[in-house]
Every structure is written in C-alpha cells, then in structure tokens.
C-alpha cells in the first residue's frame, strides 16, 4: 500500500513539475515578447530623424531639378516635384501603408490598417525597437521621393493635372505592390531578393517609369539640352539630397546599431568615389569639370548603394561607386542622345540605370555577416529576377495608367503653352 502511494505521489509530482515547466516557458515567452515590443529610445530618435531626412530629400530634389531646368519652366519643375509630398502623404495614410505592409499576400496586402487603424504608436508587432506607427511614418516618406524623381523625365511638357492623376494611380498600382513584394513579405522577399533601402522599389521603378512617360509624351518642342539656369540651387539641392540620403539608407536599418553605421559609411563612400570618377571622366573627355556633372555623379553613387547599403562591406561600396559613375555617365551623355529619347533631367539615366547596376552588384558583393547570405548563382538569379519583375511591372502599368489618364485629360500641354513656357500658363507664377 505504501509503495502504491509513493507511486501516486511520484506521478502527481511529475505532473506538477511538467505543468510548472509549461507555465515558466509561457511566462518567459511573454516577457521576451514584452521586451522585444518595448520601444528603444535611441532607435526611436534615430528613425524619427531619418524620416525627416528622407522628407527633406524632396525639396532638395526640387532645388536640384529646378536649377537644371529651363528658366521658363522652373516653377513647373518645382511644382511637379513638391506635389509628390501631398499625393504620397494622402495615399499612404489612407490605404497605401495598409496595402504595402498588412496581410500576407504574394503581391499586395489588405486594408486592415487603412487610415492607420489599430497601428500602435507605442508598441511594435515587428520585433523592432520602434513602434508600428513610427515604422509607418518612416516608410511613408519613400513614395514621396520616388514619385518626385519621375518628374525629372517629363518636366516642361506634361500637363500638371495629368501628372497628379498619374502619380495617384501609379503609387497605388506600382509603388505599393512593389513595396509589399520586397519589404512587406511578398513574393520577391520570399525568394530572397535583397533590397536594403529601395533599389527596385524606389530607383528602378521611378527611373523606368520616367522613361516610359517621356517616350509616350515625346520630345520637348523648343529645347532638348538642359544646361542649367541656377547652378547655386543645383548644388544646394544636391547637397540636401546627399545629406538626406544618410537617413534614407542608414535609417533603413530601423535601429541605432551597427547596421546603420555600415549603411551610413557605405553611402558616403559610394557617393564620393562616384563623384570623383565622374569628374575624372569629364577631364578626360571634355577637358573641363561641370559642377552639374559632379553633383550628378554623387547622386549616381547614392543610387547604386541604396539596395546594398547594409549588405556590403565599405570596400565593395567603393567599387560600386566607380562602376555606376561610368555606367551613368555614358547613359546620360552618350546613350540618351544616340537613342534620341528626351529624359529631360536624367531621371532614367541616374536612377533607372543606377538602380539596375546597384541591384546586380548587391548580389555580387553581398557579405554574409551583413546580408545573411553570400554570393552564389542562386542569389544572382534572384537579384536579376527581381529587377526583371520590377521593370516589366513598371513598364506595363505605367503605360496603362498613362493611357487611361490621357482619356481624362491630355498628358501633354498645348503647343503654344509649351513654347511660351509652362510657368505662368499653368501656375500663374514665374521665377523672377
């Protein structure tokens, strides 16, 4: 009887220990989750600053483009860039963020977080040191600068009303699905595509869209050479772009950590080497240095490192800057004129070409400690596949959107308006 009782007690004790173990595991799991979800002050401060830096890139681009545009289309250029802030802000808040980062679809998300519904400003469901609200805020700055880039291909001849309609539809049908597929857990992310801060999502999409629009609208009737009307504005704008890009790339680490430091360092290295390479090419080919060219070279370096900023070592960033300068230089000074397309301010030559080169070289130079993977044929295939998907999606949808918009209002301004300059006729203002 005693032996039987001892067995019963042992069985009860075993069950109690098992139960207590489960409770302990659940408690540890809970506290671990709570700790992950608790905001980190340094991360919050850095990502807030980075969001502001990315926003600053839009007026920076306005100055950069505005200084290069013809005097009689300066106001129109500024307006086409700055309107991206309004369109991007409205679409992102209403449905853009939700469709990009909610749900588990392969191509698009859902509307669970429309109007930022149930998006917490104090906790993270993504295991980050920043809240979901701050994540949404930071990501919402990217479509603004993306759409602003497109303007560079068509300023001086596109109807402003048509441009607003185009941007609204383009953001919903092109940018948002790309953001979901690459950053929101969609099909390209599932296949392992690497895009740290927007090679596919931002630069290839905007550059290729600009080229498609430019081809559909046609060349400018009056002037096909933009030498610049205010290089001081171009330099200030280029400087603001470079400055803002530190938030663009390093902020994409979403934390104040070593990855952010690597991304920040790589951003400056790639831009510096690209600028110097561009200057050397100018010296060799034209025996002179154009400040507009030097700034363009820096921008090309910033573009190429965007998809790779947190994935490659600094020495690789150096090589990427040199390669993109050569590629973008010939795209903007030779190929554009040989093929005869009017990419007014080289949105395609700098961002489209630079983005493609950056996406490919990300696969070439990916560092396993940083990217979690190393160079392989599979990775190269994934990178090339993501670039191809991006280009096909952008070309097809840009063409369709532009055709539909043209049914509502003409894509191109009247000939007389274009010859006189768009500033006063479309905006009632001139750049004195």
mmCIF file of C-alpha atoms in Angstrom, residues 42 54-55 61 82 114 118 122 155 181 201 249 251 262 268 321 326 339 351-352 367 373 403 408 414:
data_model
loop_
_atom_site.group_PDB
_atom_site.id
_atom_site.type_symbol
_atom_site.label_atom_id
_atom_site.label_comp_id
_atom_site.label_asym_id
_atom_site.label_seq_id
_atom_site.Cartn_x
_atom_site.Cartn_y
_atom_site.Cartn_z
ATOM 1 C CA UNK A 42 17.846 55.555 -29.275
ATOM 2 C CA UNK A 54 14.054 61.444 -46.245
ATOM 3 C CA UNK A 55 11.304 64.083 -46.372
ATOM 4 C CA UNK A 61 15.394 67.309 -55.395
ATOM 5 C CA UNK A 82 6.751 69.099 -54.477
ATOM 6 C CA UNK A 114 -6.277 51.620 -43.633
ATOM 7 C CA UNK A 118 -5.057 49.901 -34.954
ATOM 8 C CA UNK A 122 3.826 52.839 -28.642
ATOM 9 C CA UNK A 155 9.183 68.500 -66.871
ATOM 10 C CA UNK A 181 6.552 42.208 -52.675
ATOM 11 C CA UNK A 201 11.171 49.845 -55.094
ATOM 12 C CA UNK A 249 19.894 54.366 -46.213
ATOM 13 C CA UNK A 251 17.574 54.853 -41.342
ATOM 14 C CA UNK A 262 27.682 50.385 -42.031
ATOM 15 C CA UNK A 268 29.199 58.336 -48.247
ATOM 16 C CA UNK A 321 30.580 53.905 -56.831
ATOM 17 C CA UNK A 326 30.992 55.034 -65.601
ATOM 18 C CA UNK A 339 18.830 56.649 -78.966
ATOM 19 C CA UNK A 351 18.060 56.400 -61.126
ATOM 20 C CA UNK A 352 16.958 53.737 -63.595
ATOM 21 C CA UNK A 367 28.548 39.992 -47.327
ATOM 22 C CA UNK A 373 23.786 35.242 -47.440
ATOM 23 C CA UNK A 403 -3.219 55.850 -71.444
ATOM 24 C CA UNK A 408 -9.450 62.019 -68.837
ATOM 25 C CA UNK A 414 -0.802 72.624 -75.747
#
